[in-house]
Coordinates of C-alpha atoms in Angstrom, one line a residue:
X1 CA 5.6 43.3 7.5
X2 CA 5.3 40.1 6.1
X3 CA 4.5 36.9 8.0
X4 CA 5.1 33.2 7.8
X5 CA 3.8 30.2 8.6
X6 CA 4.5 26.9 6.9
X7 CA 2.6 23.9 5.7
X8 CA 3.0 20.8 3.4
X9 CA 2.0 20.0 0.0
X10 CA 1.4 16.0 -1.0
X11 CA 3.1 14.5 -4.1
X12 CA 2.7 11.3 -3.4
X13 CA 3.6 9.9 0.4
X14 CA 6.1 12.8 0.1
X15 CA 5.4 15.6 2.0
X16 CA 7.1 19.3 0.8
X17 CA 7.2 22.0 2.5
X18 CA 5.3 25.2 1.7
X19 CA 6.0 28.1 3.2
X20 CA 2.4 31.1 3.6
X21 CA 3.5 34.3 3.5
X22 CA 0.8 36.9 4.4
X23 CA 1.1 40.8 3.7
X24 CA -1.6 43.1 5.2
X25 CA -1.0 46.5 3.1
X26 CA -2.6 49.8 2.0
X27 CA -4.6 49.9 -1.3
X28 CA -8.2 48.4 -1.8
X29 CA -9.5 45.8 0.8
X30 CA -9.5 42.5 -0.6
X31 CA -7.8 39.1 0.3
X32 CA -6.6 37.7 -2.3
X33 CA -4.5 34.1 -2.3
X34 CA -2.0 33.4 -4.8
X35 CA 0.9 30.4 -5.7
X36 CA -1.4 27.8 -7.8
X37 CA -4.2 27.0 -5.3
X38 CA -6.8 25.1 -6.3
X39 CA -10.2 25.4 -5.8
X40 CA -10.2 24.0 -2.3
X41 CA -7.4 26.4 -1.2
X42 CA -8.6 29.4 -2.9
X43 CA -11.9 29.0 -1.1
X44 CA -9.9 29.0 2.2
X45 CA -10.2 32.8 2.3
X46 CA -14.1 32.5 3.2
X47 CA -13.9 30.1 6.0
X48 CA -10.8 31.7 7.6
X49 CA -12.5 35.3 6.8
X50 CA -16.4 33.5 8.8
X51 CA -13.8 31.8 11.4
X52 CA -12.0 34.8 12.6
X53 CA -15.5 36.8 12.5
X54 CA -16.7 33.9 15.0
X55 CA -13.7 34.9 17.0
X56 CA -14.8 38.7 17.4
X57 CA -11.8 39.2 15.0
X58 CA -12.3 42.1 12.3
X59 CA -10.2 42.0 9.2
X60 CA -8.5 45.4 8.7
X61 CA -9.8 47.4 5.5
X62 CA -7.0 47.0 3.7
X63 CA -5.0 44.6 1.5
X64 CA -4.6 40.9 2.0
X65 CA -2.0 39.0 0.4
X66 CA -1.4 35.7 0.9
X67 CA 1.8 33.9 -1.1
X68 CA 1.7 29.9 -1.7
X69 CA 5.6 29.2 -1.5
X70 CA 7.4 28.0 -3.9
X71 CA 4.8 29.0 -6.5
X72 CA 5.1 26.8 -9.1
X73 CA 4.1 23.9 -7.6
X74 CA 0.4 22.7 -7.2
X75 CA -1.3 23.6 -3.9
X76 CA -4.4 21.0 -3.2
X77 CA -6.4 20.3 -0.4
X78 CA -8.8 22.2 2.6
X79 CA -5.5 21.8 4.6
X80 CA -4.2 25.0 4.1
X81 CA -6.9 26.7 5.8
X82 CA -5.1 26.6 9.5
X83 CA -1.9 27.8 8.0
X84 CA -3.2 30.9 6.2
X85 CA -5.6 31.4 9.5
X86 CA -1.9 31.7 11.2
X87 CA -0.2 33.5 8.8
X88 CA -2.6 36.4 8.9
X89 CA -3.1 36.6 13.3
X90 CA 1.0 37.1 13.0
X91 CA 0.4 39.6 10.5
X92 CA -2.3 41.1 12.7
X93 CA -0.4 41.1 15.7
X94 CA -2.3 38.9 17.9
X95 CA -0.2 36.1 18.2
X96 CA 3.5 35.6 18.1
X97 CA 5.4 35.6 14.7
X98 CA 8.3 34.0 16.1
X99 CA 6.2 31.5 17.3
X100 CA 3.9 30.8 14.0
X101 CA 7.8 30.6 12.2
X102 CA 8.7 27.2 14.3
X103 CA 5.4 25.3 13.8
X104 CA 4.4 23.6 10.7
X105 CA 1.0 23.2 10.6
X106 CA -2.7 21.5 8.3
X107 CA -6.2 21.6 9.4
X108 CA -9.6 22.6 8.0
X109 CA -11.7 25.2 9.6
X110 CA -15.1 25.4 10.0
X111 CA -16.9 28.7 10.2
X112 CA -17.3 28.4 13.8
X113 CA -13.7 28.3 13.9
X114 CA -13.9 24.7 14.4
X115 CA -10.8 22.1 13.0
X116 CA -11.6 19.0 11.1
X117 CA -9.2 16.4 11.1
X118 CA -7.3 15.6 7.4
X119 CA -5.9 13.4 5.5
X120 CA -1.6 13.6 5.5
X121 CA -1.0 14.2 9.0
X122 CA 1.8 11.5 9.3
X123 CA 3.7 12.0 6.4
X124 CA 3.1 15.7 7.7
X125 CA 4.3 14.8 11.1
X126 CA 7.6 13.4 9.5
X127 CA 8.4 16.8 7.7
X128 CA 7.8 18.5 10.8
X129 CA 10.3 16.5 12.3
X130 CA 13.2 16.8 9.6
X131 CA 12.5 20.9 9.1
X132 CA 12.7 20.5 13.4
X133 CA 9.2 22.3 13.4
X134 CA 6.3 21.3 15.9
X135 CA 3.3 19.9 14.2
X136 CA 0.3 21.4 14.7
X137 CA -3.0 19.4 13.6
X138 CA -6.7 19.5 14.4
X139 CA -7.2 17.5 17.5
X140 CA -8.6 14.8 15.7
X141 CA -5.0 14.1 13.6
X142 CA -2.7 14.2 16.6
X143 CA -3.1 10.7 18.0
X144 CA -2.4 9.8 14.1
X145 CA 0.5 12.5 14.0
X146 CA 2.1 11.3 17.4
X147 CA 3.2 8.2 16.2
X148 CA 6.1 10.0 14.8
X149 CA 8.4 10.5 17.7
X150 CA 10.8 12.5 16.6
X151 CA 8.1 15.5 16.2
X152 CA 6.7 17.3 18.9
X153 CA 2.1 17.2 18.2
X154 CA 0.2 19.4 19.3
X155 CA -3.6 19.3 18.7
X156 CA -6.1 21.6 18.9
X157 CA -9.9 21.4 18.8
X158 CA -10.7 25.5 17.9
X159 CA -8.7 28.2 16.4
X160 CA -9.6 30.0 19.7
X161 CA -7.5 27.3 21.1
X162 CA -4.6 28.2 19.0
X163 CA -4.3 31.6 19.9
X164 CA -5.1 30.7 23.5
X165 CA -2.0 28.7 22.8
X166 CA 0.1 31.0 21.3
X167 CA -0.5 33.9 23.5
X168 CA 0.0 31.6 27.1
X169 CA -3.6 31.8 28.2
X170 CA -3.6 28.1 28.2
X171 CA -1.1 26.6 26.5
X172 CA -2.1 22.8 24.6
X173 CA -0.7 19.8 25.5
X174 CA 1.4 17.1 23.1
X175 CA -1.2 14.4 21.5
X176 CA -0.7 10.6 22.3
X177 CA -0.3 8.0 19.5
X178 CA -3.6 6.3 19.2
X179 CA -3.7 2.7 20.2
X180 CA -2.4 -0.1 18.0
X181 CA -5.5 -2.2 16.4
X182 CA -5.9 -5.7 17.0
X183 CA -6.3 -8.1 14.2
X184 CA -10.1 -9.4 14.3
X185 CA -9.8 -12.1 11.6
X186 CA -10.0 -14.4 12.9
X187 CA -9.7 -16.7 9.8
X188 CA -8.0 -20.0 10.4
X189 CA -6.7 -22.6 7.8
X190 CA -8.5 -25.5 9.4
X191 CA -12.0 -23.6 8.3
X192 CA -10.4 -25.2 4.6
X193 CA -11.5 -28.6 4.1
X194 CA -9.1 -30.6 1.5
X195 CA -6.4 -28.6 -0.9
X196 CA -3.6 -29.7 0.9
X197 CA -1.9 -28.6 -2.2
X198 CA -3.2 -25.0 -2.1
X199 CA -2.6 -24.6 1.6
X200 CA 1.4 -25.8 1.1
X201 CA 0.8 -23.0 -2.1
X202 CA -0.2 -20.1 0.5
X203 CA 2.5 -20.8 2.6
X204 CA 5.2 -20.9 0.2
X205 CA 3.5 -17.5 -0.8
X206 CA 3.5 -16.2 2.6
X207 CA 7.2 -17.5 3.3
X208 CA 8.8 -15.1 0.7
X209 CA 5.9 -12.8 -0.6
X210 CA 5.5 -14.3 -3.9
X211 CA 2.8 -14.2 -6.7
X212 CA 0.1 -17.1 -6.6
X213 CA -2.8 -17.9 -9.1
X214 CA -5.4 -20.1 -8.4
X215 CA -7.4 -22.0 -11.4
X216 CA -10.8 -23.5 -10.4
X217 CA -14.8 -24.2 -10.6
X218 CA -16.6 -22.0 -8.7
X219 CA -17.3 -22.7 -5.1
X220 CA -14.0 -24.6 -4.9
X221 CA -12.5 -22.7 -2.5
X222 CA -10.6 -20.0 -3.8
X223 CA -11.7 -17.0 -2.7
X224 CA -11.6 -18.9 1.4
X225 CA -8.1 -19.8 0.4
X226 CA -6.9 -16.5 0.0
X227 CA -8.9 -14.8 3.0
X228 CA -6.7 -17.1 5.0
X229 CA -3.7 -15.9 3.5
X230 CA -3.1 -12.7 6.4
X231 CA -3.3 -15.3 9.2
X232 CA -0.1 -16.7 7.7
X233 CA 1.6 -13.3 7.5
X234 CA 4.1 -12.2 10.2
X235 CA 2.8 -8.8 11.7
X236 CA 4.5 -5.7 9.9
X237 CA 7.4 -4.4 11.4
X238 CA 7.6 -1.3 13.0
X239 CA 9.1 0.6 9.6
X240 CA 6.8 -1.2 7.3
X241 CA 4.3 -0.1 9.5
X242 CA 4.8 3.6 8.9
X243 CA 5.5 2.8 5.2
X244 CA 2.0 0.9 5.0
X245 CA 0.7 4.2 7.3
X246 CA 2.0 7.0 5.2
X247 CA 0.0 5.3 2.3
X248 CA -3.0 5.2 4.3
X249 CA -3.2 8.5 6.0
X250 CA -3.3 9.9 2.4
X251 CA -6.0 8.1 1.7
X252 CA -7.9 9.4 4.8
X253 CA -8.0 5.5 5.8
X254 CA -6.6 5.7 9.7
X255 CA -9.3 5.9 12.0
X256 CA -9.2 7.9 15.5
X257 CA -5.3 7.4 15.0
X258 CA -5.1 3.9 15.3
X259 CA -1.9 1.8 13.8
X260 CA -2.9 -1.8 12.5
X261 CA 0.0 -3.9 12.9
X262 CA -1.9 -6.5 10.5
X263 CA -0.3 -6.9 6.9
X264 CA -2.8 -5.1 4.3
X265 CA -5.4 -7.2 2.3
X266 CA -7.0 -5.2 -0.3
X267 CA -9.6 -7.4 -2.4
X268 CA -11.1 -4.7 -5.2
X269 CA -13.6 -5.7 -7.3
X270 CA -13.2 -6.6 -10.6
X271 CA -14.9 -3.3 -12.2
X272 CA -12.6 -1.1 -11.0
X273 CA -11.2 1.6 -12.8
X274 CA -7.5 2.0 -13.3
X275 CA -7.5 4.9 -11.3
X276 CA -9.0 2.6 -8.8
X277 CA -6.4 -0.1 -8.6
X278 CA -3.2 1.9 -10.0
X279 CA -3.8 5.4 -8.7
X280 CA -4.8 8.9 -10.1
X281 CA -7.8 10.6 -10.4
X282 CA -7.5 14.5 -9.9
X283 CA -5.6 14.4 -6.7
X284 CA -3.7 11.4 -7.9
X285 CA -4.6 9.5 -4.7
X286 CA -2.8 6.1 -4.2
X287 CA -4.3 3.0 -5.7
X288 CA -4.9 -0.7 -4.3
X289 CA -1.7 -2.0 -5.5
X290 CA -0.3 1.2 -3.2
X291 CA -2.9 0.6 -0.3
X292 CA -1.5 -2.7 -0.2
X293 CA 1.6 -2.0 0.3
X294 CA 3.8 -4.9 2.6
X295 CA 0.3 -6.9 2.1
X296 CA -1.6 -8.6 -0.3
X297 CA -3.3 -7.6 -3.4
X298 CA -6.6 -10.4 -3.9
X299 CA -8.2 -9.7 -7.6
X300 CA -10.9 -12.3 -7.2
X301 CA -12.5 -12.9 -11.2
X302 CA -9.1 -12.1 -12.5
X303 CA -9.5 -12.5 -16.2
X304 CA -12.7 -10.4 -15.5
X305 CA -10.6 -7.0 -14.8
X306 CA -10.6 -5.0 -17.6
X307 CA -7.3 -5.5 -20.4
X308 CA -5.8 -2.2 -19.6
X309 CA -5.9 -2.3 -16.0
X310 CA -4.3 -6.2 -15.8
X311 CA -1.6 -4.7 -18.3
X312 CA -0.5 -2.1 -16.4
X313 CA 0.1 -4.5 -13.1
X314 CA 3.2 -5.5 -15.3
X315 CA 5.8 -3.1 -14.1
X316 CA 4.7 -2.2 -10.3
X317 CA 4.6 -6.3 -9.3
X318 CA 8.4 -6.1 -10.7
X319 CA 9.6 -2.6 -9.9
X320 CA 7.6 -2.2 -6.1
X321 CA 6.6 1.3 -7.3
X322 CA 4.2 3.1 -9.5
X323 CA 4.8 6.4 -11.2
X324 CA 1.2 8.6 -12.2
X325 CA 2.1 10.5 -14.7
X326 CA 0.3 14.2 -14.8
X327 CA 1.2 17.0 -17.0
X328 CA 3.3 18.7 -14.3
X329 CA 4.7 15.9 -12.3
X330 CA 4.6 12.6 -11.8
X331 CA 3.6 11.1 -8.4
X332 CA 5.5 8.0 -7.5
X333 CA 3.8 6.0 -4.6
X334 CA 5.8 2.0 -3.2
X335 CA 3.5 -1.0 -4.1
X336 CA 5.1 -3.7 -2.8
X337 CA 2.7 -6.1 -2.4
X338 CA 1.9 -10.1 -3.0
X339 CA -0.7 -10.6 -5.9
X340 CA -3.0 -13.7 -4.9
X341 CA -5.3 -13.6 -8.5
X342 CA -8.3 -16.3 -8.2
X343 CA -10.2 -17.3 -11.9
X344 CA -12.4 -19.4 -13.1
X345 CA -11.5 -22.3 -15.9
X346 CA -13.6 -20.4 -18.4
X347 CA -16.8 -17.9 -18.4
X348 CA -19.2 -20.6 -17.0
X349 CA -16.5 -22.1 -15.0
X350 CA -17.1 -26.2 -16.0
X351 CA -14.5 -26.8 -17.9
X352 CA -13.0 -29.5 -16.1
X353 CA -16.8 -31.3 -15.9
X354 CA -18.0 -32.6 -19.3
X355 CA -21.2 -32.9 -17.6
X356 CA -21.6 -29.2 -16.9
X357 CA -19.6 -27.4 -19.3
X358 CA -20.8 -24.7 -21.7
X359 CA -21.4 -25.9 -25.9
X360 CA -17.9 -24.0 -26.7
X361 CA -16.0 -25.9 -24.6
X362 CA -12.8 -26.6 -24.4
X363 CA -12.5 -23.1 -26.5
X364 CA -14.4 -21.4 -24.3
X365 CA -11.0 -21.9 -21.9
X366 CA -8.6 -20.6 -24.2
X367 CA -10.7 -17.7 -25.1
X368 CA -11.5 -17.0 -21.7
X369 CA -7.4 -17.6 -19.8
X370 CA -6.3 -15.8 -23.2
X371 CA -7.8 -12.5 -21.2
X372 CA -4.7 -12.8 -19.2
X373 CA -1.4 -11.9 -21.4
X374 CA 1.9 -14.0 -21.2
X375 CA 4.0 -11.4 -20.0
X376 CA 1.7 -10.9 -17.1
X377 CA 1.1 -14.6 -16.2
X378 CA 4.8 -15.0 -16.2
X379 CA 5.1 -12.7 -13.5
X380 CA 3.3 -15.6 -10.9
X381 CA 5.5 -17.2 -9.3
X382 CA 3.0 -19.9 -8.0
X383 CA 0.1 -21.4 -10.5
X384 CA -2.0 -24.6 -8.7
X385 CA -5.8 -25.4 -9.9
X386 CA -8.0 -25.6 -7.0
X387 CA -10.4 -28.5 -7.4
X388 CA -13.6 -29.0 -6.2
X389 CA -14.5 -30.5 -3.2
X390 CA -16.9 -33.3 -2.6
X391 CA -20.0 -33.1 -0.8
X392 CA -18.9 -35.4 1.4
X393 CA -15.8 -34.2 3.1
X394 CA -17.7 -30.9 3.6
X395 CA -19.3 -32.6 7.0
X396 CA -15.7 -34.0 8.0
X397 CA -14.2 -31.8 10.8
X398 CA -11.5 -28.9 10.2
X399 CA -7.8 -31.2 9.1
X400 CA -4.6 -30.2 8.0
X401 CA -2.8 -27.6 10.6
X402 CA -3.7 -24.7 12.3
X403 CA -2.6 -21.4 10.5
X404 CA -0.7 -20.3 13.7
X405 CA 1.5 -23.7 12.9
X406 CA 2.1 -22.8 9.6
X407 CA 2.7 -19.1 10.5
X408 CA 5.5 -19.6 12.3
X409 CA 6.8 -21.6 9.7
X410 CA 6.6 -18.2 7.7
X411 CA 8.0 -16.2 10.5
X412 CA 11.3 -18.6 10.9
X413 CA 11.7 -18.5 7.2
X414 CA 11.3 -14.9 6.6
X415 CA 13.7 -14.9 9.8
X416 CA 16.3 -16.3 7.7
X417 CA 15.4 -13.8 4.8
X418 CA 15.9 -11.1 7.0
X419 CA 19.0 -11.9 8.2
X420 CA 20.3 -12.7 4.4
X421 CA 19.8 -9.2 3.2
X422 CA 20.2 -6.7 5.9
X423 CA 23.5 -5.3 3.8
X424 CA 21.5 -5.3 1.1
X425 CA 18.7 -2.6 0.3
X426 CA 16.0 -2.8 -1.5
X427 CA 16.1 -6.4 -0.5
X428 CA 13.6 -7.6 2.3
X429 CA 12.4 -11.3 0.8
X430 CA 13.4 -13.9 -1.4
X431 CA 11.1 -12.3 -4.0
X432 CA 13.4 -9.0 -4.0
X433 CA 16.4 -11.1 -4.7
X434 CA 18.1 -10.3 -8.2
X435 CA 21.7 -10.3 -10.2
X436 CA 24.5 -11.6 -8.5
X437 CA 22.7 -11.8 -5.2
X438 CA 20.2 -14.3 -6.4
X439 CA 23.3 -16.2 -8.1
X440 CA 24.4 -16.4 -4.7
X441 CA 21.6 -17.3 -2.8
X442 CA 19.9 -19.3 -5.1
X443 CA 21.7 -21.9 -6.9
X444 CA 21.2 -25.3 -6.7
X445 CA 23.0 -28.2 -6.2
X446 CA 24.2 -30.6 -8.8
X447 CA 21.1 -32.8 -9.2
X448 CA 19.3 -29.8 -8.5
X449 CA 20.4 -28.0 -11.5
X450 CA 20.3 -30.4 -13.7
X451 CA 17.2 -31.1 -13.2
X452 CA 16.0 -27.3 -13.6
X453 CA 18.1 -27.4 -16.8
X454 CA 15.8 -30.3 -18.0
X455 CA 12.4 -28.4 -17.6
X456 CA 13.7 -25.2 -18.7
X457 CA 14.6 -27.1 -22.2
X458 CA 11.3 -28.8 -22.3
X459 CA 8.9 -26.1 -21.8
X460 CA 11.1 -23.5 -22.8
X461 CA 10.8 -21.3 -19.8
X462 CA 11.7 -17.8 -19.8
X463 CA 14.6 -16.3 -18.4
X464 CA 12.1 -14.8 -15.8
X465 CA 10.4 -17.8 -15.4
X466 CA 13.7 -19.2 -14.8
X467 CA 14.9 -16.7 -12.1
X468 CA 11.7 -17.0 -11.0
X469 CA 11.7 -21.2 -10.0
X470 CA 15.4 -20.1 -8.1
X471 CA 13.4 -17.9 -5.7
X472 CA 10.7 -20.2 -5.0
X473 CA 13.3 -23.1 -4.4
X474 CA 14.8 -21.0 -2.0
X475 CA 11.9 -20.1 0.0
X476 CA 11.2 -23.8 -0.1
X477 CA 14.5 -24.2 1.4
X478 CA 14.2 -21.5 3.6
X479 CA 11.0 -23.4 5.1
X480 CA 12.5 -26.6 5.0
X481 CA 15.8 -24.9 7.3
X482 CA 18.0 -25.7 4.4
X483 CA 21.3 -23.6 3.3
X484 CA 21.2 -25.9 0.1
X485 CA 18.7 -26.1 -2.3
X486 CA 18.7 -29.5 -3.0
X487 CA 16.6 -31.2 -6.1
X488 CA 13.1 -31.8 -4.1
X489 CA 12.9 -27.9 -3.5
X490 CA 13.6 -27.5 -7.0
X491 CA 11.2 -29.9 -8.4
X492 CA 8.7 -29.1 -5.9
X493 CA 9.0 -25.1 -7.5
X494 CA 8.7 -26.1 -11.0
X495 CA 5.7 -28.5 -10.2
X496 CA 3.8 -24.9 -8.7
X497 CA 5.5 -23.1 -12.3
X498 CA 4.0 -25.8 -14.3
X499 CA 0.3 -26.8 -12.7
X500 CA -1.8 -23.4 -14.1
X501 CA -3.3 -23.1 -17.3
X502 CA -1.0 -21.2 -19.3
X503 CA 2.5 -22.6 -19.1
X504 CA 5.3 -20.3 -19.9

């Protein structure tokens, strides 16, 4: 006899179903696991083996097999444990097969027959669903798992209570979704004293999710700016929110369950590998740029970020996906996410103050901005210097409006976005908008284009750079409630193109 139970294997935020077949034969006792575990897995046979003996459970002497289905493709992870535990009590006898066959299950055991809680139980949960399988999950993943409503959760605590279950002694109960966190910020725009300019920036950001550098001394104000940035941001809606979940469960980041309906910010410092920020490492877990999915990327100390990793930011900020390539697959995970990059003038940061530079100044600048390549800089879509502020409007009280002002600016013109490209997918923002759907969206009016003709001449924009100033004019209209984009949206966009450093 040969029983199943089923599981899920991780490439990605895709979850794949794997069935674990067990065969309890005649021939020399052993238990022996095959279907390319890795080390975790294959270790699974000693904690199921200690975890049934904690049960009063005695293995037969005879032969164990337990199949990894399909077999070619790499098993990873201590989830399998609960699955192979199931797959051999059907084989056994000692609890329903039929049953085991309709329930996809993860978990880790302890060898007190314990479960710990995993990473991957929503993604999980939505497998469950489509293969019309309940999900069953230690008891800590089920208020995580729940939030999928088209599966039926059930968590347990023990692999006692699992057979409990299975037999009717005491059958479990479904988990409940785990409570929605609040946003604790608490950050307000009024905390910013001056950079009127850089505020208007961040909300032109906010309003259609596009790129923004900031240029300026240290201690101007940058890195304050851009921690006000999620106070702007509309909360995520409820599928971004399982997008921006998924990503997160994988990388064991959901706590006790909870949903946070706040946008992502994800600030990583700037020695981080590429591993770190793009994703990979042995288990090819998602990176920042993936973590901060529907939220904002912050790379404080941009041109500090090591050449290769600032390279490869290249294709995910335009494609809104990244691909790890590995020798047998390649794991795609979504990344679309706003880049808010913050950098000094040059390495000392005094440029600007003839008083305070460095002796290599103004070379020093060039050498230092020429970290950052033009291909990559002509992927922001905002560039504004952040000067310094005096000492003496530090004691003024907070001016300028409140971010909940300004926010619902953002909301109405994202609104407007919305509404603009529901027929259209892969299109959320003003930022997604391409081809003939930005032609249509996004063109000017006479003195409007004739003026974006003029700049483009004189500073010899590129034709992303052009495309580019269309979307930002038209999250400038957006704000402004205008179905036109009319020449002081245009020239207000290129004066943000034009203001950074490096021109394009």
């Amino acid at each position: 006899m040969v029983a199943r139970a089923y599981t899920v294997a991780f490439e990605g935020v895709e979850a794949k179903t794997v069935e674990v077949q067990c065969a309890v034969t005649a021939g020399i006792p052993g238990f022996s696991l095959v279907g390319l575990p890795d080390k975790a897995v294959t270790e699974a046979r000693d904690r199921v083996r200690t975890a049934l003996t904690s049960m009063a459970i005695a293995l037969p002497s005879k032969r164990i097999t337990i199949n990894l289905s399909p077999a070619d493709m790499p098993k990873e992870g201590s989830h399998f444990d609960l699955p192979i535990a199931l797959a051999l009590l059907a084989a056994l006898e000692i609890i329903p097969a039929d049953a085991v066959e309709g329930t996809c299950s993860l978990g880790e055991l302890s060898l007190d027959g314990s479960l710990l809680p995993v990473i991957g139980a929503l993604p999980a949960a939505l497998s469950a669903a489509e293969a019309d399988r309940t999900l069953l999950c230690p008891k800590g993943s089920g208020p995580e798992a729940a939030w999928v409503d088209a599966a039926r959760v059930i968590g347990a605590a023990t692999l006692a209570d699992v057979v409990r279950h299975y037999t009717g002694q005491s059958p479990l109960p479904p988990a409940e979704p785990g409570e929605v966190i609040p946003d604790k910020s608490g950050r307000d725009l009024t905390d910013v004293k001056g950079q009127e300019r850089a505020k208007r920036a961040l909300e032109i950001a906010a309003a259609g999710r596009h790129h923004l550098m900031m240029v300026g001394t240290p201690g101007s104000g940058k890195s304050m700016l851009a921690a006000r940035l999620p106070g702007l941001l509309p909360p995520l809606t409820a599928q971004e929110a399982l997008e921006t979940s998924m990503i997160h469960s994988l990388a064991g980041l959901i706590e006790e369950g909870g949903i946070n309906r706040a946008r992502p910010f994800r600030e990583p410092h700037h020695t981080a590998s590429m591993a770190a920020i793009v994703g990979g490492g042995r288990r090819a877990s998602p990176g920042e740029i993936s973590l901060a999915h529907n939220g904002v990327l912050f790379m404080d100390e941009f041109p500090e970020f090591t050449r290769s990793v600032l390279e490869t930011l290249r294709q995910p900020v335009e494609s809104g996906e990244v691909v790890v390539a590995r020798a047998n697959a390649h794991v795609k995970y979504p990344c679309r996410f706003m880049l808010v990059a913050a950098a000094n003038p040059c390495k000392c940061g005094y440029l600007p103050d003839a008083s305070r530079a460095c002796a290599r100044a103004p070379a020093c600048g060039d050498d230092y901005m020429g970290r950052i390549s033009g291909p990559l800089m002509d992927r922001f879509d905002l560039r504004i210097e952040v000067p310094p502020v005096a000492y003496t409007d530090l004691d003024l009280p907070g001016s300028g409006e409140p971010s909940a002002t300004v926010a619902a600016r953002v909301q109405a013109a994202r609104d407007l976005q919305h509404t603009r490209y529901r027929d259209h997918p892969g299109m959320r923002l003003n930022a997604d908008a391409e081809g003939e759907m930005l032609t249509e969206i996004a063109t000017p009016d006479t003195e409007g284009r004739e003026l974006l003709t003029k700049v483009a001449d004189r500073f010899g924009l590129s034709a992303r750079g052009y495309h580019r100033v269309l979307r930002v004019a038209r999250t400038i209209a957006d704000l402004d409630g205008s179905d036109t984009i009319r020449r002081p949206h245009v020239a207000e966009a290129v004066s943000f193109r034009l203001s950074a450093a490096k021109e394009s």
